Short mmCIF file of C-alpha atoms in Angstrom, two decimals:
data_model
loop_
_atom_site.label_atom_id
_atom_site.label_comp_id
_atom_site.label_asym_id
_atom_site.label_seq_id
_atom_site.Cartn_x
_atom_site.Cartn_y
_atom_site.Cartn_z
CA UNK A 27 -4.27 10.51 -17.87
CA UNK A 28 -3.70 7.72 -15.51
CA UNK A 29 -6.97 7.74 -14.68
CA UNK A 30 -8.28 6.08 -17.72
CA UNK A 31 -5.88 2.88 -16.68
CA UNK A 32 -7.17 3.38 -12.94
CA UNK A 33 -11.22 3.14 -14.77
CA UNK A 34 -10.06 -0.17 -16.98
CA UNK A 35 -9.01 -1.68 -13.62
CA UNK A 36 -12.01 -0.98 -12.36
CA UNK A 37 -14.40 -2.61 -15.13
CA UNK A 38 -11.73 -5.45 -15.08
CA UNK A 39 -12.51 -5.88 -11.48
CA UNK A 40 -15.91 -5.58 -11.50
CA UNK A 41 -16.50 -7.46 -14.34
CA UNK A 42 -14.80 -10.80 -12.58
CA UNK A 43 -16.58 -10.09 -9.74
CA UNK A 44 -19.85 -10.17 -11.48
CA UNK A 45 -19.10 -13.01 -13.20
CA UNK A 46 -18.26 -14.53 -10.42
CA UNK A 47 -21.45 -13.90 -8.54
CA UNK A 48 -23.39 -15.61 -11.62
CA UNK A 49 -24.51 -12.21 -12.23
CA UNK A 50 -25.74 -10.53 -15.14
CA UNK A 51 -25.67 -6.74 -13.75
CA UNK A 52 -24.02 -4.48 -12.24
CA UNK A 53 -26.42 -2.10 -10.34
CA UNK A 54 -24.20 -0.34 -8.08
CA UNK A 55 -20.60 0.11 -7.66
CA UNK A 56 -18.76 1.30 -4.63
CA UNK A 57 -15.45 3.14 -4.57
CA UNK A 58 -13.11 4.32 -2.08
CA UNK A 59 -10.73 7.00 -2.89
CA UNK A 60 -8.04 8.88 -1.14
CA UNK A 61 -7.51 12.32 -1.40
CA UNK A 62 -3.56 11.60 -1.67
CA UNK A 63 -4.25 8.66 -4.14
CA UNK A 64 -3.09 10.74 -6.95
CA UNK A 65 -5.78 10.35 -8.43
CA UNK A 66 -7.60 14.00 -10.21
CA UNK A 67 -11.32 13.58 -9.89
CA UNK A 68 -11.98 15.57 -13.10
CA UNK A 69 -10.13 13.49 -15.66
CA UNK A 70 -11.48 10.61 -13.67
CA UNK A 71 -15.17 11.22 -14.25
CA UNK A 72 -14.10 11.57 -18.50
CA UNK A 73 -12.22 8.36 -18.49
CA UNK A 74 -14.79 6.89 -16.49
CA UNK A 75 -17.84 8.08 -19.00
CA UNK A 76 -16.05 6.88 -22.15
CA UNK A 77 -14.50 3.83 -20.79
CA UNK A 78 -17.78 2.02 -19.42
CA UNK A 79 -19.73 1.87 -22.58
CA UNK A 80 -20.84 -1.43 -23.41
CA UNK A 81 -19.28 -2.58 -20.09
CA UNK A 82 -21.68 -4.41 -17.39
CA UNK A 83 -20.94 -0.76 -15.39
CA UNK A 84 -22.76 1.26 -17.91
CA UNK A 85 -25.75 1.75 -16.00
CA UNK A 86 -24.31 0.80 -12.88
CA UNK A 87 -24.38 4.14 -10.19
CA UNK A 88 -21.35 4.94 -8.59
CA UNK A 89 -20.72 6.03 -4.93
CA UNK A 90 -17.82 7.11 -3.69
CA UNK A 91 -16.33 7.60 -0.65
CA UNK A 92 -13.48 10.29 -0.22
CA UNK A 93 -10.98 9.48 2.43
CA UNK A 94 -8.99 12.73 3.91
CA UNK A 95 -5.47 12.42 4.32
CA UNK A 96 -4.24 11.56 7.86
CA UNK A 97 -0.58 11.88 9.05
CA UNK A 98 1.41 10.92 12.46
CA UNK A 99 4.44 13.11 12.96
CA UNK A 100 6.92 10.78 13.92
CA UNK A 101 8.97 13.35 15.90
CA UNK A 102 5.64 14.49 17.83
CA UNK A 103 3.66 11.54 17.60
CA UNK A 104 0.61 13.40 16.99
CA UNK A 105 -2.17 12.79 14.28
CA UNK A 106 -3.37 15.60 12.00
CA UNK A 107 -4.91 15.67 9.03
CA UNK A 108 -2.92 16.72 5.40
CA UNK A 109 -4.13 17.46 2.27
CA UNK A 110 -0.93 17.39 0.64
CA UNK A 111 2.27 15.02 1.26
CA UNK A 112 4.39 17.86 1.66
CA UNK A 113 1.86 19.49 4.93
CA UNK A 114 4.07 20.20 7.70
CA UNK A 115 3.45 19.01 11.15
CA UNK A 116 0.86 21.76 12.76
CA UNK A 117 3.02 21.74 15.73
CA UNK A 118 6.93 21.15 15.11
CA UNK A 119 6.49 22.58 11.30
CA UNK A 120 8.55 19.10 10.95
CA UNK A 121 7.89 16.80 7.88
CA UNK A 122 9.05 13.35 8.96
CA UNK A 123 5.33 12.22 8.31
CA UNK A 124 3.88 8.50 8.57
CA UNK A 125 0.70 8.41 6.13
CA UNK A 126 -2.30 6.78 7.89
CA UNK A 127 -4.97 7.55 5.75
CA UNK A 128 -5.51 8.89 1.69
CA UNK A 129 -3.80 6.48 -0.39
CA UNK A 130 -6.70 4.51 -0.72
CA UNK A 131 -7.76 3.12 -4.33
CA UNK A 132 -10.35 0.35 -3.94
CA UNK A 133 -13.20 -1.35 -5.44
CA UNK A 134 -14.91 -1.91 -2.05
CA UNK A 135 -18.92 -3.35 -2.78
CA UNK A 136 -20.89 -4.01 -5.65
CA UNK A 137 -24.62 -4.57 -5.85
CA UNK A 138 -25.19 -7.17 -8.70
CA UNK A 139 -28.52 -8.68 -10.13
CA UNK B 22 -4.11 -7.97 -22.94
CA UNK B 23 -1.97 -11.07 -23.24
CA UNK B 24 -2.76 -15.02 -21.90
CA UNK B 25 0.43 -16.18 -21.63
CA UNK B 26 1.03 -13.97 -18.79
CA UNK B 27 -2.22 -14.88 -16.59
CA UNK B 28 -3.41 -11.17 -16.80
CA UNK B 29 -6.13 -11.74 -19.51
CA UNK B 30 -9.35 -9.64 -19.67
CA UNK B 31 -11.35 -12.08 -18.84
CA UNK B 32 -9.68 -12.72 -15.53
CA UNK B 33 -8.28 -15.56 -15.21
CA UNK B 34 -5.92 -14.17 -12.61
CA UNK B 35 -8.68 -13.61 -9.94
CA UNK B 36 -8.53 -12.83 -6.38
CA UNK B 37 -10.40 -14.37 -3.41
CA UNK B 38 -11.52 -12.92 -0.83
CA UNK B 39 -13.16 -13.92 2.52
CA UNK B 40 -16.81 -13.21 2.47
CA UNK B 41 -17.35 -13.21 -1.12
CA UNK B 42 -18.98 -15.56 -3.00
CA UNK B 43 -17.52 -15.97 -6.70
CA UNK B 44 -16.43 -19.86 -6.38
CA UNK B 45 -18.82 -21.74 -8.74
CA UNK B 46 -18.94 -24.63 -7.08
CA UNK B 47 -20.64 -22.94 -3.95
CA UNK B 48 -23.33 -21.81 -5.96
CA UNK B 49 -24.49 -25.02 -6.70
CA UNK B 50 -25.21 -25.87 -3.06
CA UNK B 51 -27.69 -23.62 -3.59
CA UNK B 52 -31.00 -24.32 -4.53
CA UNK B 53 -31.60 -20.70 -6.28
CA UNK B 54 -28.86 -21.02 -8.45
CA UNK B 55 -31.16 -19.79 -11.41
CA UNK B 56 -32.00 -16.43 -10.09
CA UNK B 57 -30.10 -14.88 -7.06
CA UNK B 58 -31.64 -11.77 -7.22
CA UNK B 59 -30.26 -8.57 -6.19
CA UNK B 60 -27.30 -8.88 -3.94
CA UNK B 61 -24.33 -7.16 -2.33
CA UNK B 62 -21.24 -8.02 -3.13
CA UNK B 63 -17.80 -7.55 -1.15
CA UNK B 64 -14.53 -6.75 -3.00
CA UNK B 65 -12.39 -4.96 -0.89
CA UNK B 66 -10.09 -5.06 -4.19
CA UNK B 67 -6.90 -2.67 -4.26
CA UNK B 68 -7.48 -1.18 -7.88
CA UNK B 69 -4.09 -1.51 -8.73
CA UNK B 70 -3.82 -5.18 -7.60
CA UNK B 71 -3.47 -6.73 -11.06
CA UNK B 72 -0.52 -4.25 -11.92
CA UNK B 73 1.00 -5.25 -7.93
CA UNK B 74 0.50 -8.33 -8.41
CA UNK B 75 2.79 -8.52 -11.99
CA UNK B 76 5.23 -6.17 -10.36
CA UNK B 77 5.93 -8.58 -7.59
CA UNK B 78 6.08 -10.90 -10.13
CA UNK B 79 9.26 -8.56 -11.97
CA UNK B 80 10.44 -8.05 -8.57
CA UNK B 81 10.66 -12.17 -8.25
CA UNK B 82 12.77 -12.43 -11.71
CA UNK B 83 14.73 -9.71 -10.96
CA UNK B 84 15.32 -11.19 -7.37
CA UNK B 85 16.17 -14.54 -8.71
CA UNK B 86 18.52 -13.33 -11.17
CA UNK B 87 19.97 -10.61 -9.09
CA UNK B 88 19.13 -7.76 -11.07
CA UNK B 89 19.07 -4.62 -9.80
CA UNK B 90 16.41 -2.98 -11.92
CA UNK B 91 16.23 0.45 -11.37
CA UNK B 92 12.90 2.76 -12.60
CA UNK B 93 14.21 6.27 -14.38
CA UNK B 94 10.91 8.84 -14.21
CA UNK B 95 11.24 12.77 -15.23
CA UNK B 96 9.82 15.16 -16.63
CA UNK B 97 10.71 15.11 -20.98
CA UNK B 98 13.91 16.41 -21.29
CA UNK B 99 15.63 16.29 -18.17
CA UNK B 100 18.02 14.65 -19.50
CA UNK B 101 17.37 10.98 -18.91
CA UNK B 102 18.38 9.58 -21.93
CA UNK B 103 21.67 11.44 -21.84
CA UNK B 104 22.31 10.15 -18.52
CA UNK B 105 21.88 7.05 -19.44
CA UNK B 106 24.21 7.01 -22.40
CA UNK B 107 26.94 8.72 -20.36
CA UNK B 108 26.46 6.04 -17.97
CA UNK B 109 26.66 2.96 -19.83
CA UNK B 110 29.62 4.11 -21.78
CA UNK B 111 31.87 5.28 -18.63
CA UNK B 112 31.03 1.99 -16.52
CA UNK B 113 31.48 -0.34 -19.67
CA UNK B 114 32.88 -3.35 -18.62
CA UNK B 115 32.59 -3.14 -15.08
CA UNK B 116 28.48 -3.48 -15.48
CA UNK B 117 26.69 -5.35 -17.34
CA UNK B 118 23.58 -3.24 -18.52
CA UNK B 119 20.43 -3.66 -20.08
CA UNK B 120 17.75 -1.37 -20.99
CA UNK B 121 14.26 -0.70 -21.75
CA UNK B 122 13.41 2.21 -23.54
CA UNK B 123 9.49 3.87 -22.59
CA UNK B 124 8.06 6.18 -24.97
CA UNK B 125 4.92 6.79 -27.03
CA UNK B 126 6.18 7.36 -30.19
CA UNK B 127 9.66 6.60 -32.09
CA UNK B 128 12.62 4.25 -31.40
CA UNK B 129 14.93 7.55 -31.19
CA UNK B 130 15.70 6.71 -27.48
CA UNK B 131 16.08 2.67 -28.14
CA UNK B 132 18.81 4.16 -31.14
CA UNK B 133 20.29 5.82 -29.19
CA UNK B 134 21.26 3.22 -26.48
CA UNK B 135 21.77 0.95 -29.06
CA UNK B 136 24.49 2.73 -30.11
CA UNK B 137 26.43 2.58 -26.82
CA UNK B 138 26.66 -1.37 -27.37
CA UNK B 139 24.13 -1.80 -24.77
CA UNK B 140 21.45 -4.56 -25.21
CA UNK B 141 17.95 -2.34 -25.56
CA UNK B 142 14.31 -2.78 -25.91
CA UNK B 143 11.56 0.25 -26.57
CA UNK B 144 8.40 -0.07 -25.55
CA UNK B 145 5.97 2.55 -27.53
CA UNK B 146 3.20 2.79 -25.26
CA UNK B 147 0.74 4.48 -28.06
CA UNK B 148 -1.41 6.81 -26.57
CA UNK B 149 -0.57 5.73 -22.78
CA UNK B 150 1.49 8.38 -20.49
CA UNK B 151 3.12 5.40 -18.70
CA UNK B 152 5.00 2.01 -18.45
CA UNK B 153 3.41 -0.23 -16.26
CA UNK B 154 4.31 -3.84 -14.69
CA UNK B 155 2.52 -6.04 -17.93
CA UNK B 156 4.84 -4.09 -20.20
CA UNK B 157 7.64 -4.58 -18.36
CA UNK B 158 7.12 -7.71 -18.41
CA UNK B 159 6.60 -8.52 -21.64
CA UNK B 160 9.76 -6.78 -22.39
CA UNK B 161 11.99 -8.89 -19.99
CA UNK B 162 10.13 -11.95 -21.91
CA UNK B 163 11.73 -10.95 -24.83
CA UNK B 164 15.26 -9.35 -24.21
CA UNK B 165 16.22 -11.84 -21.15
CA UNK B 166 18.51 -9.41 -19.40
CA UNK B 167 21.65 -11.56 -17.89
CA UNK B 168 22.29 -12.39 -14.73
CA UNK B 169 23.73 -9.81 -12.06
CA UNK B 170 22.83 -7.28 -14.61
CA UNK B 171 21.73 -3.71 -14.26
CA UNK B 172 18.50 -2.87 -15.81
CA UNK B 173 17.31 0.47 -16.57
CA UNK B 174 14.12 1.62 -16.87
CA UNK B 175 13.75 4.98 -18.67
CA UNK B 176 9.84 5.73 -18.28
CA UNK B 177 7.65 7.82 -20.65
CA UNK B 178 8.75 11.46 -19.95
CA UNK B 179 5.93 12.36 -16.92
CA UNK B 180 6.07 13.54 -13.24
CA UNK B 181 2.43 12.65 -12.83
CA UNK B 182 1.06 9.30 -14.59
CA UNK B 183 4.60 6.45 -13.40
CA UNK B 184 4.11 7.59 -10.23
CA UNK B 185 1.58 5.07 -9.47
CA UNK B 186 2.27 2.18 -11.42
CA UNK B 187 4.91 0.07 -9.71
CA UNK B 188 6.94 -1.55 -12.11
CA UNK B 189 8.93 -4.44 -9.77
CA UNK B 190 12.19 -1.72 -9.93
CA UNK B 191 14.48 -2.04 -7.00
CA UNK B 192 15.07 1.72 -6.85
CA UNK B 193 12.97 4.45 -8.71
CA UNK B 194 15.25 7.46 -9.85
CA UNK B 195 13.96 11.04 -10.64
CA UNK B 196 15.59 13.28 -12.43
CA UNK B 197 14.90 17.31 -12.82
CA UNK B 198 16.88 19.26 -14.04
CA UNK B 199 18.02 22.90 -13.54
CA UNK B 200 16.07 24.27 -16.54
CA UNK B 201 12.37 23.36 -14.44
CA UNK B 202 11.40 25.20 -11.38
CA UNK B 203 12.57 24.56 -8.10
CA UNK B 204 9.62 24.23 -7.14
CA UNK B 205 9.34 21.00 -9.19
CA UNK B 206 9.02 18.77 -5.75
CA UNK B 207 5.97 20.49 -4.35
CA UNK B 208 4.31 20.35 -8.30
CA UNK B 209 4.41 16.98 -8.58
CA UNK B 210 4.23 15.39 -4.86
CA UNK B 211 3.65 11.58 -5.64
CA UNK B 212 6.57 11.15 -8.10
CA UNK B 213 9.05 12.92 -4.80
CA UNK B 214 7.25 10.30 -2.12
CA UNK B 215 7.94 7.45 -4.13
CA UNK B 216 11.22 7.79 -5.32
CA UNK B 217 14.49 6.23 -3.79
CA UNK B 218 17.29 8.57 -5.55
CA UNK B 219 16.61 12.35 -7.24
CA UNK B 220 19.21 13.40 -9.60
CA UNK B 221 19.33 16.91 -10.49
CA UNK B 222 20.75 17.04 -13.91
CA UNK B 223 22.39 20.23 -16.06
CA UNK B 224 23.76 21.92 -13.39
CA UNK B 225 26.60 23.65 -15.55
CA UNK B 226 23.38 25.79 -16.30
CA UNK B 227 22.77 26.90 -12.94
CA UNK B 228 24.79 30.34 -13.63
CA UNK B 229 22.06 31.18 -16.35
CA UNK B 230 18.68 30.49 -14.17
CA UNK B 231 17.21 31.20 -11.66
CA UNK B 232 16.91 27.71 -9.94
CA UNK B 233 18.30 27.40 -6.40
CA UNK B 234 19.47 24.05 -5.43
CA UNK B 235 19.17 24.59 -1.68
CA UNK B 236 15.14 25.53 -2.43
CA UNK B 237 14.65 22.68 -4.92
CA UNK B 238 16.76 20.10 -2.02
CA UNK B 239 14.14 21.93 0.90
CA UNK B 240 11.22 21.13 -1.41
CA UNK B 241 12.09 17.82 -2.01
CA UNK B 242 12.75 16.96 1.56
CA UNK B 243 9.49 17.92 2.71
CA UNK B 244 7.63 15.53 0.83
CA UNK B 245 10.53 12.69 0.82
CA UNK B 246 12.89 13.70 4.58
CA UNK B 247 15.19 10.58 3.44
CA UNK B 248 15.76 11.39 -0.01
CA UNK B 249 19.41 11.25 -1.23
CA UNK B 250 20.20 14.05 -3.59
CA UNK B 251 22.97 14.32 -6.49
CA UNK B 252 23.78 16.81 -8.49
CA UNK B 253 25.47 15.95 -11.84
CA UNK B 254 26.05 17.51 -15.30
CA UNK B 255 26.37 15.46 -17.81
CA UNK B 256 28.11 18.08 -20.15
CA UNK B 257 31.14 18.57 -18.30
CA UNK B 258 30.72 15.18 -16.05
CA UNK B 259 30.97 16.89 -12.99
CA UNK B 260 28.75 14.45 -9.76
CA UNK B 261 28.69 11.22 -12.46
CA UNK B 262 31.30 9.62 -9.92
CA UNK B 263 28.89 10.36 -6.96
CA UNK B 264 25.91 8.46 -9.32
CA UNK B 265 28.15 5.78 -10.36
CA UNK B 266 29.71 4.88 -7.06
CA UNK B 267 25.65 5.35 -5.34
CA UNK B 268 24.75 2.74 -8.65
CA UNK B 269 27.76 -0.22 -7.82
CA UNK B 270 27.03 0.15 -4.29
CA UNK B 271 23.20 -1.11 -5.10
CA UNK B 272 24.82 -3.47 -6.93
CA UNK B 273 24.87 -6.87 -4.92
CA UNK B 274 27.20 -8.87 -7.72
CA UNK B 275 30.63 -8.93 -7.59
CA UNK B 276 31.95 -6.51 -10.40
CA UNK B 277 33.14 -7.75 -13.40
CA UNK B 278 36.59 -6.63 -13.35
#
């Protein structure tokens, strides 16, 4: 249940960033996560429904952008998309991979009043 | 969360980014400064920055006082603990070690060290499935591991949760044993990727399961092509001298004897 630290980062964030904007609410917050972030959406969205309570993201609504896993086979030099870090190269079956994309985990934009 | 660390909750470790407008003074240039409205506001924040940022911070201490700190994640009972033990008490006095124990519940682990001479903290981390850098920290704080020490790690017992929580280790260290599934690698992706050594503990056992080191070594490489693999039992102590001798030569100090 990593995911509850990963949502307490999030209000930590968001919180200094509304503060920062002389803000007194958060209406929207925007998310970027990577489908090789390690991150399981499920227990995500039940950390993420206790954990905001009484936080300025209570109300706030969330969009999030999922980012696909991209690879480059470093033998082939060809891009490809994974879903998993252990996807072989669609061409040599090889697995000396260079991630490009998926490990994303950020707070990107938040729309504050 | 603490203050004497800079990572309170009410941020006073904050991060600024270009194109975002959270300096106070700037505001009052502004003759709205009363009532902004609604407004859009740029992050572009790594979630995990505040535990990066302290883990660079461990890395710096650790750098500084040439400790090689080394991060041990499993599954519960692979056999870290008993590793461990084996370890400090066959490279006593040519290492100087130092330990911090992760766990939710008990000193049992931190007892057992203990008992091996070795200088040992535990962390109980309550309810939480992982150590991460603020802990560490803390615990470094209060046991002040010597110089050109070696500093083990052992995290809470989980293949999924340490994985992303850097903790400033040098080298991160997971161990399976022969009693899980070879198919342990593929199960639990992130923990493979990230990791620097795998052990693969018990492996007097491997005449009573089915477990097949060259599948488990396959799996592994898939995920990790450049990850060295030992095998070791630390019942009849057969592979400890490959660990020890892949341990002194991450060591950058001079040894002791």
């Amino acid at each position: 249940m990593h995911e509850l630290s990963i949502v307490m980062s999030i209000i930590e964030i968001a919180t200094t960033q509304m503060e920062g904007a002389d803000a007194s609410e958060i209406e929207e917050i925007e998310l970027e996560i990577g489908a090789l972030s390690g991150v399981e959406e499920n227990s995500f969205e039940f950390a993420w429904k206790q954990a905001v309570r009484n936080t300025p993201l209570q109300n706030a609504v969330r969009k999030i952008n999922h980012i696909e896993g991209l690879a480059t086979c470093l033998d082939c030099m060809i891009d490809f998309s994974i879903t998993q870090l252990y996807d072989a190269c669609p061409v040599c079956g090889g697995h000396f991979l260079n991630i490009k994309k998926g490990k994303e985990l950020k707070v990107k934009s938040l729309v504050v009043n | 969360m603490c203050a004497t660390c800079g990572c309170s909750a009410d941020g006073s470790v904050t991060m600024h980014i270009p194109g975002q407008e959270n300096n106070q003074d700037h505001n009052h240039g502004h003759d709205h400064s009363h009532s902004h409205g609604k407004r859009i506001v740029d992050v572009e924040q790594d979630i995990l920055q505040q535990n990066n940022l302290l883990a660079e911070r461990n890395k710096g201490y650790f750098d500084a006082k040439n400790i090689l700190a080394l991060n041990l994640v499993s599954s519960p009972g692979s056999g870290k603990t008993t590793l461990l033990e084996k370890t400090l008490t066959d490279l006593k006095g040519q290492l100087t070690f130092a330990v911090i124990e992760g766990d939710q519940q008990t000193t049992n682990d931190a007892d057992r060290i203990h008992a091996t001479g070795t200088k040992v903290t535990q962390i109980n981390t309550g309810k939480g499935c992982h150590l991460d850098a603020h802990m560490v920290l803390h615990a470094i704080q209060g046991m002040k591991p010597k110089n050109d020490s070696v500093l083990f790690i052992e995290n809470v017992g989980n293949l999924v949760c340490p994985a992303m929580f850097d903790l400033g280790e040098k080298e991160r260290v997971v161990i399976i044993s022969v009693t899980e599934g070879d198919d342990k690698p593929l199960k639990y992706p992130d923990m493979f990727f990230t990791s620097t050594l795998c052990i693969i503990n018990k492996i007097d056992l491997l005449p009573y399961v089915p477990f097949s080191i060259e599948k488990v070594k396959e799996n592994a490489k898939k995920i990790n092509r450049n990850l060295p693999i030992i095998e070791v039992s630390c019942t009849t102590g057969a592979g400890l001298q490959e660990w020890y001798d892949w341990l002194k030569s991450k060591v950058l100090a001079p040894e002791l004897v």
